[in-house]
mmCIF file of C-alpha atoms in Angstrom:
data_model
loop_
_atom_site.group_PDB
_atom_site.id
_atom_site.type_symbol
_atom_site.label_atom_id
_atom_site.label_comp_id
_atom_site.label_asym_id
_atom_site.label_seq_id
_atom_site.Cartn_x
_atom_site.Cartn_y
_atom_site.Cartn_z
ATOM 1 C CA UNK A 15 7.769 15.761 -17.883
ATOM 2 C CA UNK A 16 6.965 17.625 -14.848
ATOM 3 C CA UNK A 17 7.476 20.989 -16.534
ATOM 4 C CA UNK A 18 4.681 20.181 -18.943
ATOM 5 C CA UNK A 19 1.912 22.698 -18.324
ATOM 6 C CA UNK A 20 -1.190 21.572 -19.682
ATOM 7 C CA UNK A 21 -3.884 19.577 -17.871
ATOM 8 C CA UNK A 22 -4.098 15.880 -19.532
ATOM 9 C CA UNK A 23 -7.595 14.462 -20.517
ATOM 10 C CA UNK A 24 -7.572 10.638 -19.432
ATOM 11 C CA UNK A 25 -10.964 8.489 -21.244
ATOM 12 C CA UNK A 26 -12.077 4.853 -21.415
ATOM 13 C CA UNK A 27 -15.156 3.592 -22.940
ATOM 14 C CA UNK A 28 -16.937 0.031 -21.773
ATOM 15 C CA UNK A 29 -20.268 -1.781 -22.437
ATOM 16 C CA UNK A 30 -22.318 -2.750 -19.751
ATOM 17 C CA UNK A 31 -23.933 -6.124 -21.245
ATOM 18 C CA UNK A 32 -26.355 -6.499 -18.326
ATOM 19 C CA UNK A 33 -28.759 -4.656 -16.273
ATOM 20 C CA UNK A 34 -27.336 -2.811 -13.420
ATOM 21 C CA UNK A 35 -27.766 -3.092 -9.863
ATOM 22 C CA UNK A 36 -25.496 -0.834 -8.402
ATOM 23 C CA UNK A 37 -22.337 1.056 -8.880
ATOM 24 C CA UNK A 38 -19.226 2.721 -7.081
ATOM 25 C CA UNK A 39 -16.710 4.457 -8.223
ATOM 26 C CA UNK A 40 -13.179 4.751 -6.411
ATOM 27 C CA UNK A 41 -10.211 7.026 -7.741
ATOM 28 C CA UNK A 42 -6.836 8.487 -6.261
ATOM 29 C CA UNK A 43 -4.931 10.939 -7.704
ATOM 30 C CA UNK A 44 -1.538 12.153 -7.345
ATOM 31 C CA UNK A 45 -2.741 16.193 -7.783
ATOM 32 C CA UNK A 46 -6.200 16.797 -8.195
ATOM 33 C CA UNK A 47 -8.371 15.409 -10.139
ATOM 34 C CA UNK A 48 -12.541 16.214 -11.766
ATOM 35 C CA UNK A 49 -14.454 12.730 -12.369
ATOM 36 C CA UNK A 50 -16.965 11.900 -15.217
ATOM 37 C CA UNK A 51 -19.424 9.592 -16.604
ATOM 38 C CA UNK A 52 -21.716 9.877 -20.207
ATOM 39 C CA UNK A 53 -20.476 13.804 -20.174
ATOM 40 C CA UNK A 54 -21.755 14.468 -16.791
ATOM 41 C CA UNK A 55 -19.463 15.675 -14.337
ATOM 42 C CA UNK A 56 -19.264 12.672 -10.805
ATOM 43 C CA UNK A 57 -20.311 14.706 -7.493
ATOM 44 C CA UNK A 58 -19.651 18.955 -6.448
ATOM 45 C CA UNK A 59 -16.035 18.206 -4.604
ATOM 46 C CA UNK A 60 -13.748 20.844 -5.598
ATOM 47 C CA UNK A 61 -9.619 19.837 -4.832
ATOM 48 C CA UNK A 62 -9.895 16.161 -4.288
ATOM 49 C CA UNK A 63 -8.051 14.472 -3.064
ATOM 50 C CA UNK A 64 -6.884 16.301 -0.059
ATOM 51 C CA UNK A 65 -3.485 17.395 0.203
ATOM 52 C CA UNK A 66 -1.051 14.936 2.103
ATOM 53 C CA UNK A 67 2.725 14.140 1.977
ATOM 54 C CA UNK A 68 2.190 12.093 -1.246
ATOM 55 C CA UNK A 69 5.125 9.826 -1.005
ATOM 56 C CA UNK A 70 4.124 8.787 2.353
ATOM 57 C CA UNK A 71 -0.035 8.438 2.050
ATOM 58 C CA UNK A 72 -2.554 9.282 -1.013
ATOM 59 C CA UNK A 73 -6.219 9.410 -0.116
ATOM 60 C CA UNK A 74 -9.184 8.202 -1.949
ATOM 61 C CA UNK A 75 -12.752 9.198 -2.367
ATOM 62 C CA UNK A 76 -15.602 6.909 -2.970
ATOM 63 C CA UNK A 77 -18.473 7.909 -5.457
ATOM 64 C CA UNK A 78 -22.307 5.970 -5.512
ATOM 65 C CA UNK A 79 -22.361 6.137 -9.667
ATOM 66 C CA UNK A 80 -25.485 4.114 -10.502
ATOM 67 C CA UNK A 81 -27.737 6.796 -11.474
ATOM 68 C CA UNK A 82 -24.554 8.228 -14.132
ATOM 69 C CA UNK A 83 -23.844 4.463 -15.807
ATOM 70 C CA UNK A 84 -26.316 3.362 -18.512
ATOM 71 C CA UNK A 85 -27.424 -0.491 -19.755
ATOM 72 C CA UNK A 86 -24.834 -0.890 -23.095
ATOM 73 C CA UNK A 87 -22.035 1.446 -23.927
ATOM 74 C CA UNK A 88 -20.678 3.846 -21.379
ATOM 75 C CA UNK A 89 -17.125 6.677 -20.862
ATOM 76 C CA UNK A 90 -15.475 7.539 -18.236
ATOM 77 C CA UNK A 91 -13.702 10.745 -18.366
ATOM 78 C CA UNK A 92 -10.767 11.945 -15.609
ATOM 79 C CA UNK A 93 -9.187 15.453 -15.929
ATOM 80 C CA UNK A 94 -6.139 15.598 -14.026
ATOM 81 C CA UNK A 95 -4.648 18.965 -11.979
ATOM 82 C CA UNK A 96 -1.618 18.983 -10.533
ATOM 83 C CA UNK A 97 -2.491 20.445 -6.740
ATOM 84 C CA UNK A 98 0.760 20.140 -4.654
ATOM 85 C CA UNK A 99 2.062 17.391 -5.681
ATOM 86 C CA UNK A 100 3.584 18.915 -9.367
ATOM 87 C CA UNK A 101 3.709 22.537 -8.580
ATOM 88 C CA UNK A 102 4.979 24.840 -10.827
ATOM 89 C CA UNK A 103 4.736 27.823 -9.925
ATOM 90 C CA UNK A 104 8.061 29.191 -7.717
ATOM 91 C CA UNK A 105 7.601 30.798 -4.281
ATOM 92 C CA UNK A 106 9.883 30.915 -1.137
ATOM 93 C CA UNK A 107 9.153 27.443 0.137
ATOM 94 C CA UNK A 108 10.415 25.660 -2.804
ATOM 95 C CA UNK A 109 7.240 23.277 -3.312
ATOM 96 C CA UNK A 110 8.666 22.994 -6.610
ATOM 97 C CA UNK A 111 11.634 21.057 -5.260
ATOM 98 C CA UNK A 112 9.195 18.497 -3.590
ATOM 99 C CA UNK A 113 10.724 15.153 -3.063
ATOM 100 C CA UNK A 114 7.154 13.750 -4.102
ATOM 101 C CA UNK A 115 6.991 15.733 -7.543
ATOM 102 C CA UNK A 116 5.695 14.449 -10.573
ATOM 103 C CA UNK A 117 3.553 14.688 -13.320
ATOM 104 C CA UNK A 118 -0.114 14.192 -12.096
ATOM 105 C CA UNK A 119 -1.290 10.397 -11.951
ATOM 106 C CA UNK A 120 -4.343 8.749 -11.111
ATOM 107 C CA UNK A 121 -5.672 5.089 -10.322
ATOM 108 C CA UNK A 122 -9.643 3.971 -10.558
ATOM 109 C CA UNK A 123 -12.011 1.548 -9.827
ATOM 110 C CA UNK A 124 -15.174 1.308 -11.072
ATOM 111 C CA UNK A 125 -17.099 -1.380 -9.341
ATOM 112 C CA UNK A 126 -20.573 -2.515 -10.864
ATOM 113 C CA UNK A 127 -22.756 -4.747 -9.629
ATOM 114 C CA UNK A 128 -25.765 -6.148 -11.656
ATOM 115 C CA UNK A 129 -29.039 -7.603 -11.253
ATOM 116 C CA UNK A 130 -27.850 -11.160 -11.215
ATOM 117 C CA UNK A 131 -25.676 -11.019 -8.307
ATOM 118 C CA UNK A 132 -22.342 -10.825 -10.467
ATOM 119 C CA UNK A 133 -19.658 -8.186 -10.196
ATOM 120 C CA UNK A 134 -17.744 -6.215 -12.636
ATOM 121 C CA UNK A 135 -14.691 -3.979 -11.931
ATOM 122 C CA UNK A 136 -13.930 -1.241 -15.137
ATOM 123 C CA UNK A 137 -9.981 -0.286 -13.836
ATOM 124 C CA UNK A 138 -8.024 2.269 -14.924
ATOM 125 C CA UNK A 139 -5.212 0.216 -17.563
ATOM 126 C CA UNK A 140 -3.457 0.641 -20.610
ATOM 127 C CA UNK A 141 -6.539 0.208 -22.405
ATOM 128 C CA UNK A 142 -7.452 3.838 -21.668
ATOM 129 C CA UNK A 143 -6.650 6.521 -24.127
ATOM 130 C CA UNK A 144 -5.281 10.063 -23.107
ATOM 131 C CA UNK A 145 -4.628 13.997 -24.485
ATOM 132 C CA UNK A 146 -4.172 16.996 -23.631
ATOM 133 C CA UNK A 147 -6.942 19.493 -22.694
ATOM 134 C CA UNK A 148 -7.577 23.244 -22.799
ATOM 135 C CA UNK A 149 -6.542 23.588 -19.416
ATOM 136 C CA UNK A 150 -3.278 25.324 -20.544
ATOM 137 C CA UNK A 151 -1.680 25.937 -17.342
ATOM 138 C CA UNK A 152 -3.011 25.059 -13.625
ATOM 139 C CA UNK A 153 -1.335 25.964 -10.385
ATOM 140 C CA UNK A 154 -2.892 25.550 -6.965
ATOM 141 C CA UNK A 155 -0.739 28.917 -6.019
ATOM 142 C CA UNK A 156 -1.580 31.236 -8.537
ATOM 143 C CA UNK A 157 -4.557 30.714 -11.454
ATOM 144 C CA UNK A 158 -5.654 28.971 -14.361
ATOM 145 C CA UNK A 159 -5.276 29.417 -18.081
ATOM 146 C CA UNK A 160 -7.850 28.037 -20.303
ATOM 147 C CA UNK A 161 -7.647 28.228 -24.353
ATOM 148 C CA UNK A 162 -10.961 27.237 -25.264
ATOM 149 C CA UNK A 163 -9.857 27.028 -28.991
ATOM 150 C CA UNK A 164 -8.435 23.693 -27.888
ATOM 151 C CA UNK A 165 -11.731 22.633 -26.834
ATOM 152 C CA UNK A 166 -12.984 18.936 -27.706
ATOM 153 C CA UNK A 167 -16.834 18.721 -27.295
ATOM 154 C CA UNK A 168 -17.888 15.413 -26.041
ATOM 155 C CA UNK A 169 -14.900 14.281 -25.627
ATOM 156 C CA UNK A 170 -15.774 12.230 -21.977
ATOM 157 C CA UNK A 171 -18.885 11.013 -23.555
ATOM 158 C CA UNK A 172 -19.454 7.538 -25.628
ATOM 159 C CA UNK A 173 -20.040 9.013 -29.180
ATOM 160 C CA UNK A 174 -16.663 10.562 -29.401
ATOM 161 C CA UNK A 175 -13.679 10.062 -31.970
ATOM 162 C CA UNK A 176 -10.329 9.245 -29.598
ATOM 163 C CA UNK A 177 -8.614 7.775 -32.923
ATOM 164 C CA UNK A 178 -5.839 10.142 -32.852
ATOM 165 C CA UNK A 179 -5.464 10.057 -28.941
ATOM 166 C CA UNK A 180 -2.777 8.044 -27.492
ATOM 167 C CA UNK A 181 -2.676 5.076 -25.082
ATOM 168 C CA UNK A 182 -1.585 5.430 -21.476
ATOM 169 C CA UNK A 183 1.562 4.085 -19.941
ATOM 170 C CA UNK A 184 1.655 2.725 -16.063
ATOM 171 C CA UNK A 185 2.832 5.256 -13.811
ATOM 172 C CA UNK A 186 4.487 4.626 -10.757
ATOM 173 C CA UNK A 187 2.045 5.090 -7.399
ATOM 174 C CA UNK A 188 3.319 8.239 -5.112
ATOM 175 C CA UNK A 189 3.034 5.616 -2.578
ATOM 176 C CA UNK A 190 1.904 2.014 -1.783
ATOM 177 C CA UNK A 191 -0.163 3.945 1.557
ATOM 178 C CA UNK A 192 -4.046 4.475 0.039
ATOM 179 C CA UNK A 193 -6.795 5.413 2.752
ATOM 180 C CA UNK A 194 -9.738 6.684 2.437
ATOM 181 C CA UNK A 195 -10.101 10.098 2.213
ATOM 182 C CA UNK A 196 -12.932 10.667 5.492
ATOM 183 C CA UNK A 197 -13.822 14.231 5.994
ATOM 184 C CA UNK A 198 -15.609 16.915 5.119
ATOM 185 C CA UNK A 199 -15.270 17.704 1.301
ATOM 186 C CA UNK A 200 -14.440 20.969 0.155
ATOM 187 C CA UNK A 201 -17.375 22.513 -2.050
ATOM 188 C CA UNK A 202 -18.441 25.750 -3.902
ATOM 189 C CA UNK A 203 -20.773 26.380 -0.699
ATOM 190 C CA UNK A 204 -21.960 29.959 -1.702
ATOM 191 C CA UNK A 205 -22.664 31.830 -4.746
ATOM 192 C CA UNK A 206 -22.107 35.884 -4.460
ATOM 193 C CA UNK A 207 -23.282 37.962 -7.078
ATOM 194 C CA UNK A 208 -21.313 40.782 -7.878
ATOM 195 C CA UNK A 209 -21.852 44.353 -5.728
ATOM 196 C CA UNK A 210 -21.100 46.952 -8.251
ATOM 197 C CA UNK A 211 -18.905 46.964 -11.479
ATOM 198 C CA UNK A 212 -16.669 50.080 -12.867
ATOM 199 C CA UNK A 213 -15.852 50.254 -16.442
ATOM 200 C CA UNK A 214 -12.114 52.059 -16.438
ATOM 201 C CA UNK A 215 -12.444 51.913 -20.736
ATOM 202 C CA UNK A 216 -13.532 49.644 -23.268
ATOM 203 C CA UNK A 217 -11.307 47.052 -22.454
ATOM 204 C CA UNK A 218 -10.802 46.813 -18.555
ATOM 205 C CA UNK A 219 -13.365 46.848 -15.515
ATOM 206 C CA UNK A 220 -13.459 46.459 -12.021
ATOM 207 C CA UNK A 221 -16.187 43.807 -10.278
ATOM 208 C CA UNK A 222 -16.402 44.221 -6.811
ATOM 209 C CA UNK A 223 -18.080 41.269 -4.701
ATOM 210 C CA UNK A 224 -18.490 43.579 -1.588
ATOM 211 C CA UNK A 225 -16.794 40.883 0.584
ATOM 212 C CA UNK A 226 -13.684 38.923 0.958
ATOM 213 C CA UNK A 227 -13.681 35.136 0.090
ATOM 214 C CA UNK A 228 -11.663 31.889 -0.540
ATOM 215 C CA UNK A 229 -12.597 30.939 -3.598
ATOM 216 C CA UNK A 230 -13.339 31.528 -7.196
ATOM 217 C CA UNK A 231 -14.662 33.766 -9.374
ATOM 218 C CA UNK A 232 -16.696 32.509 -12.707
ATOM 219 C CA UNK A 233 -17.088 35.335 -16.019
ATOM 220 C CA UNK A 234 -19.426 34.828 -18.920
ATOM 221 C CA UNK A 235 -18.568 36.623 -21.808
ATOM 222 C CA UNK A 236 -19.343 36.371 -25.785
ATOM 223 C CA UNK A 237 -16.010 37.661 -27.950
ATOM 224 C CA UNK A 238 -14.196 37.148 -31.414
ATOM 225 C CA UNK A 239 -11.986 34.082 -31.400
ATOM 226 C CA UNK A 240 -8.259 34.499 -29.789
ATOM 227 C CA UNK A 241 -9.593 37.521 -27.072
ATOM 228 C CA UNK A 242 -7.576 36.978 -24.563
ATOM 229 C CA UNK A 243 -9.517 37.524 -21.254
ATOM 230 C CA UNK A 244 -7.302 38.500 -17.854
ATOM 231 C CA UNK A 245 -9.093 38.274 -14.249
ATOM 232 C CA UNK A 246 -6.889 39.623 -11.348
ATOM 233 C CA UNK A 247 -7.915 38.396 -8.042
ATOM 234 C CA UNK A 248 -7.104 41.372 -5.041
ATOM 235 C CA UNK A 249 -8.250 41.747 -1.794
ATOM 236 C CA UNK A 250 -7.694 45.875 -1.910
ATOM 237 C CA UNK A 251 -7.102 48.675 -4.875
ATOM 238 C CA UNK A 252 -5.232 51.910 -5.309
ATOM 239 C CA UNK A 253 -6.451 54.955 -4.943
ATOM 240 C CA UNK A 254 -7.216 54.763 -8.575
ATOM 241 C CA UNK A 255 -9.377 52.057 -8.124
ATOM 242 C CA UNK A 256 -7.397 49.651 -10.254
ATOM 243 C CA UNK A 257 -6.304 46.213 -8.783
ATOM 244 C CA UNK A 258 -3.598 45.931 -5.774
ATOM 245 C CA UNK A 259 -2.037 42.736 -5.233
ATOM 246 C CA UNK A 260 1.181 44.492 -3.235
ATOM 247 C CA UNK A 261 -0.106 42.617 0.246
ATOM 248 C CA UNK A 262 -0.506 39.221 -1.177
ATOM 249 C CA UNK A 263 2.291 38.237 -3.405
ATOM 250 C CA UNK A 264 4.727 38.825 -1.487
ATOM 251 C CA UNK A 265 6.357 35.445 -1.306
ATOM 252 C CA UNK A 266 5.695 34.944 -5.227
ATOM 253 C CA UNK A 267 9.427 34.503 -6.889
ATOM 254 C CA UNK A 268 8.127 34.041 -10.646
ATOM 255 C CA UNK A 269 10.890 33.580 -13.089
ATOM 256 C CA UNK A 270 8.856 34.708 -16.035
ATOM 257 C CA UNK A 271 5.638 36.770 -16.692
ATOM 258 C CA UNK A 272 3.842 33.603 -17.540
ATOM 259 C CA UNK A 273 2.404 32.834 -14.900
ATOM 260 C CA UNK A 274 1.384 36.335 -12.923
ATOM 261 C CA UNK A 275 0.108 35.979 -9.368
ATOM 262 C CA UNK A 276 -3.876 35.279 -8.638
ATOM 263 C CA UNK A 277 -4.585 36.252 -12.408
ATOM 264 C CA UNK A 278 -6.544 33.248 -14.282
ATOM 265 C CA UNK A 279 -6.411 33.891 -18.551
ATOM 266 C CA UNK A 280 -8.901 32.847 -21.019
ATOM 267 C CA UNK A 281 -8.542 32.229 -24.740
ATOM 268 C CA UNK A 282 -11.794 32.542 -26.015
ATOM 269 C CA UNK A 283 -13.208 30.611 -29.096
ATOM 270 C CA UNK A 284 -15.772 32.401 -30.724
ATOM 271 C CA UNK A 285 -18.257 30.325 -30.776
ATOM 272 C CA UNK A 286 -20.663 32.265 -28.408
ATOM 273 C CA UNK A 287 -21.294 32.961 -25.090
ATOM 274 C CA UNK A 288 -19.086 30.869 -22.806
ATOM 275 C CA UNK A 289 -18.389 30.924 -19.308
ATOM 276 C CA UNK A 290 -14.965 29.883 -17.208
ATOM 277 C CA UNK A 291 -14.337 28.932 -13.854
ATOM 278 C CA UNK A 292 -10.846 27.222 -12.587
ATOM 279 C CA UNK A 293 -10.662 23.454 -11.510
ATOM 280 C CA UNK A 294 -8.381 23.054 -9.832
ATOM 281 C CA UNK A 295 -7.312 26.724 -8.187
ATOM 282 C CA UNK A 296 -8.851 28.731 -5.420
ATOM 283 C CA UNK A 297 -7.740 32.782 -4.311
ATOM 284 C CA UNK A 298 -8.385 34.732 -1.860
ATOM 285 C CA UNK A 299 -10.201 38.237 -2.958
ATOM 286 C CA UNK A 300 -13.061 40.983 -3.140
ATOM 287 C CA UNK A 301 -12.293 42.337 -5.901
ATOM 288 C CA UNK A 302 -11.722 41.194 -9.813
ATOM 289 C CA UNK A 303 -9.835 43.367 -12.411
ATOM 290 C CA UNK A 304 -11.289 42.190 -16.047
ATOM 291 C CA UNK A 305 -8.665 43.141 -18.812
ATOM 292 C CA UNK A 306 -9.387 42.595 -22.122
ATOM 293 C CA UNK A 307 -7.452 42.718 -25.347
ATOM 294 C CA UNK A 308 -10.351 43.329 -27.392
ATOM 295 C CA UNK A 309 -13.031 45.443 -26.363
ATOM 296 C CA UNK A 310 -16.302 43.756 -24.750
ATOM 297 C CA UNK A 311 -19.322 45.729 -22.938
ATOM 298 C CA UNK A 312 -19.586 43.740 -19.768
ATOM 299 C CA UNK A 313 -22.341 43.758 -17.176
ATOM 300 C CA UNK A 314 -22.164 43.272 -13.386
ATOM 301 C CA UNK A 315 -24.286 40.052 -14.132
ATOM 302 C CA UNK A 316 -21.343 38.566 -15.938
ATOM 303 C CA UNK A 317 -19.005 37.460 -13.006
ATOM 304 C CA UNK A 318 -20.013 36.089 -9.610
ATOM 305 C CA UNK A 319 -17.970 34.290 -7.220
ATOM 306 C CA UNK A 320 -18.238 31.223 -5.257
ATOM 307 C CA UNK A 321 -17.451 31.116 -1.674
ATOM 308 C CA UNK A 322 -14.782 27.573 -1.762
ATOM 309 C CA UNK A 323 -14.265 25.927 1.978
ATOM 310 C CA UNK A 324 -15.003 22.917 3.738
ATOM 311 C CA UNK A 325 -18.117 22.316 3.905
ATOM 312 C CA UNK A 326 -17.887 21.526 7.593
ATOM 313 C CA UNK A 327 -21.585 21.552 9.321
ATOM 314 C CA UNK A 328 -22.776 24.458 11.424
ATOM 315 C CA UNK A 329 -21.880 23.412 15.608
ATOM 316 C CA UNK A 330 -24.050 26.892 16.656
ATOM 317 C CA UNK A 331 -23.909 30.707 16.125
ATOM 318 C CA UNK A 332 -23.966 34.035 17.862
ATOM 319 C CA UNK A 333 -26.818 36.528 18.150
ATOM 320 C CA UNK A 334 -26.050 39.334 20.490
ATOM 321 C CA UNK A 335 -28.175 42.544 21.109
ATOM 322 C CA UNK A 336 -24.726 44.410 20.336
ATOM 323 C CA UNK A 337 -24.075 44.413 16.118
ATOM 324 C CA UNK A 338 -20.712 44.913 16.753
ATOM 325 C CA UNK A 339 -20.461 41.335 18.835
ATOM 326 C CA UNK A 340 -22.426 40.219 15.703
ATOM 327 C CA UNK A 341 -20.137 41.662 13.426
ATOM 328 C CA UNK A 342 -17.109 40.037 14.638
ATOM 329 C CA UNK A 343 -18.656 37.057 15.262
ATOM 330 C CA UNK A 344 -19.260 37.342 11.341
ATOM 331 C CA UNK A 345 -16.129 38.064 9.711
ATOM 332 C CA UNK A 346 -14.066 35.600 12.400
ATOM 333 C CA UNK A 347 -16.247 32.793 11.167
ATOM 334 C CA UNK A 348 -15.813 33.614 7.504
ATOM 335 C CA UNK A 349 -11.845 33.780 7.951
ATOM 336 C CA UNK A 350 -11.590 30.307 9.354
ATOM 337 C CA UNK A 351 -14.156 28.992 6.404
ATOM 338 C CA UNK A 352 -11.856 30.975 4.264
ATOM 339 C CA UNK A 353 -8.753 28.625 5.871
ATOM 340 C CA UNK A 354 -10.277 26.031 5.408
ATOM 341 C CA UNK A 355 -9.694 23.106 2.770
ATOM 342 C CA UNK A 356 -9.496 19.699 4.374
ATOM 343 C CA UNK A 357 -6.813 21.614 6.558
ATOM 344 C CA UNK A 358 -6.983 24.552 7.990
ATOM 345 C CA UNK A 359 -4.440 27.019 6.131
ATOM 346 C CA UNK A 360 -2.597 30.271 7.286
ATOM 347 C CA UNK A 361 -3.964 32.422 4.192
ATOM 348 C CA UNK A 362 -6.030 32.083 1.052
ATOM 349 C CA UNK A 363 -3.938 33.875 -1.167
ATOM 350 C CA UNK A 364 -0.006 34.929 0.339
ATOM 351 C CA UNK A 365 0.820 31.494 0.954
ATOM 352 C CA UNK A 366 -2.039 28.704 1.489
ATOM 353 C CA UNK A 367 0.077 26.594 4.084
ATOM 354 C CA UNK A 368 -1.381 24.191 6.640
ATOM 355 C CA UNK A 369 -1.197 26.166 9.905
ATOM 356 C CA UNK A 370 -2.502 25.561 13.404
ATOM 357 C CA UNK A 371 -2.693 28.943 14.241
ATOM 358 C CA UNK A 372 0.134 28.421 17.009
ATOM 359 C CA UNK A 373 1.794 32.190 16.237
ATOM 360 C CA UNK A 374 1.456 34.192 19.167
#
């Protein structure tokens, strides 16, 4: 169903009988996809695999797991996103209307090699078991909604109960075309703490990261269960100071107010202090409007934001005696990073096409 919003949990538990060697893990994913082993999350790629025209070519990404695998019993854990290749969310170009759409699928191999010379592949089967996670909602375009109520601790770890989960079914592949995926990956490259914070009332603030960014942002908060926590993403406010997203959804056609435009929402649980970041989203912003719809006292501490791009290598820079050389040297670098994730895009935020920059 590919109107079925939340994120699916994918797990499969092995033994390893022998001592290990060596290990690599290799996974494809129709969407996007977050990797795990014993409860510990595989590498810091953000939006793998790379977007492509699915039903022509998928790409895969190779993982060195030894250090994560363990002599005796072991889980793998996959969380699946569904990227552009199930979009959901309705704009002008119609991605929803994709000839490639589907509900997000995934194929592994986990390849181990042990101490004696022999070779043991763990593949991703009907033997796996599956369920839905608190990943409510997820759309590349827009945000994230996360109901940690629906949280299931340990779940991608060995000492967990998946009784009442249920088994997998094959899925067709988007296509029989699987490469490698060989460039640079896109990563959480920067952490920015917030600049300043305004507190409009009890219930809604302002954090203000002092610079624009691809990216997102991640809140820490402590609230009674069922708070329902709303972060709008902007790039400029009103004259009131409250949130403007006017410039950038523009090309949003929503046919409900489900799903509003660079806004991630959080359920929270009650169970403490928590903190959320998206998986499988990025926006383009400066500033985040925190509504609340129970009151919380937060602190500027309580939401930075990571700077999301390829992280391509530095080639060389620009130091002139003039600031304002160094200044625009500055900000042009920091709009390409911003355009950049595993193809370089048109905008962060309006519409997150590929684009070559061939406008005049």
């Amino acid at each position: 169903n590919i109107n079925l919003k939340p994120a699916p949990y994918f797990r499969k538990q092995f033994e390893a009988k022998k001592k290990i060697k060596s290990a690599r893990a290799y996974i494809t994913a129709g969407g996007l996809y977050e990797l795990s082993l014993n409860g510990d999350r595989v590498g810091n790629h953000r939006m793998d695999p790379t977007y492509t025209r699915f039903d022509r070519r998928n790409l895969y990404v190779t993982y060195d797991v030894t250090r994560h695998l363990q002599n005796g019993k072991n889980a793998i854990g996959v969380t699946l996103g569904n990227g552009w290749y199930n979009h959901q969310s309705t704009a002008v170009w119609d991605f929803e209307k994709a000839p490639w759409r589907n509900r997000p699928t995934f194929c592994m191999d986990l390849r181990i090699t042990y101490i004696d010379g022999t070779v043991e592949v763990i593949k991703s089967g009907k033997d796996w078991k599956t369920d839905l996670s608190p990943i409510i909602f997820n759309s590349i375009y827009t945000a994230e909604h996360y109901d940690a109520r629906l949280e299931q601790s340990g779940w991608n770890t060995t000492n967990f109960d998946d009784s009442k989960w249920k088994r997998v079914i094959y899925r067709s592949a988007p296509s029989q075309n699987v490469v490698a995926q060989a460039l640079h990956p896109v990563r959480n490259v920067e952490e920015i703490k917030a600049k300043s914070i305004r507190k409009f009332n009890d219930t809604t603030y302002l954090f203000d990261l002092g610079r624009n960014i691809s990216g997102v942002s991640k809140i820490t908060l402590n609230g009674q269960t069922g708070t329902v926590v709303r972060l709008k993403h902007v790039e400029r406010l009103y004259a009131n100071g409250r949130a403007d997203m006017s410039n950038i959804d523009v090309h949003y056609r929503p046919t409900d107010d489900k799903d509003p435009f660079q806004t991630d929402i959080i359920i929270l649980n009650g169970k403490g202090k928590q903190s959320f970041m998206p998986h499988f989203n990025y926006k383009g912003f400066q500033y985040v409007e925190v509504s609340l719809s129970k009151p919380l006292d937060l602190k500027k501490e309580d939401l930075v934001g990571y700077f999301m791009h390829s992280d391509v290598p530095i080639a060389g820079s620009v130091n002139a005696s003039d600031t304002l050389i160094n200044k625009i040297y500055y900000a042009t670098n920091n709009s390409y990073l911003s355009n950049l994730f595993g193809y370089p895009t048109d905008c962060p935020q309006r519409e997150k096409n590929g684009w070559t920059g061939d406008a005049a």
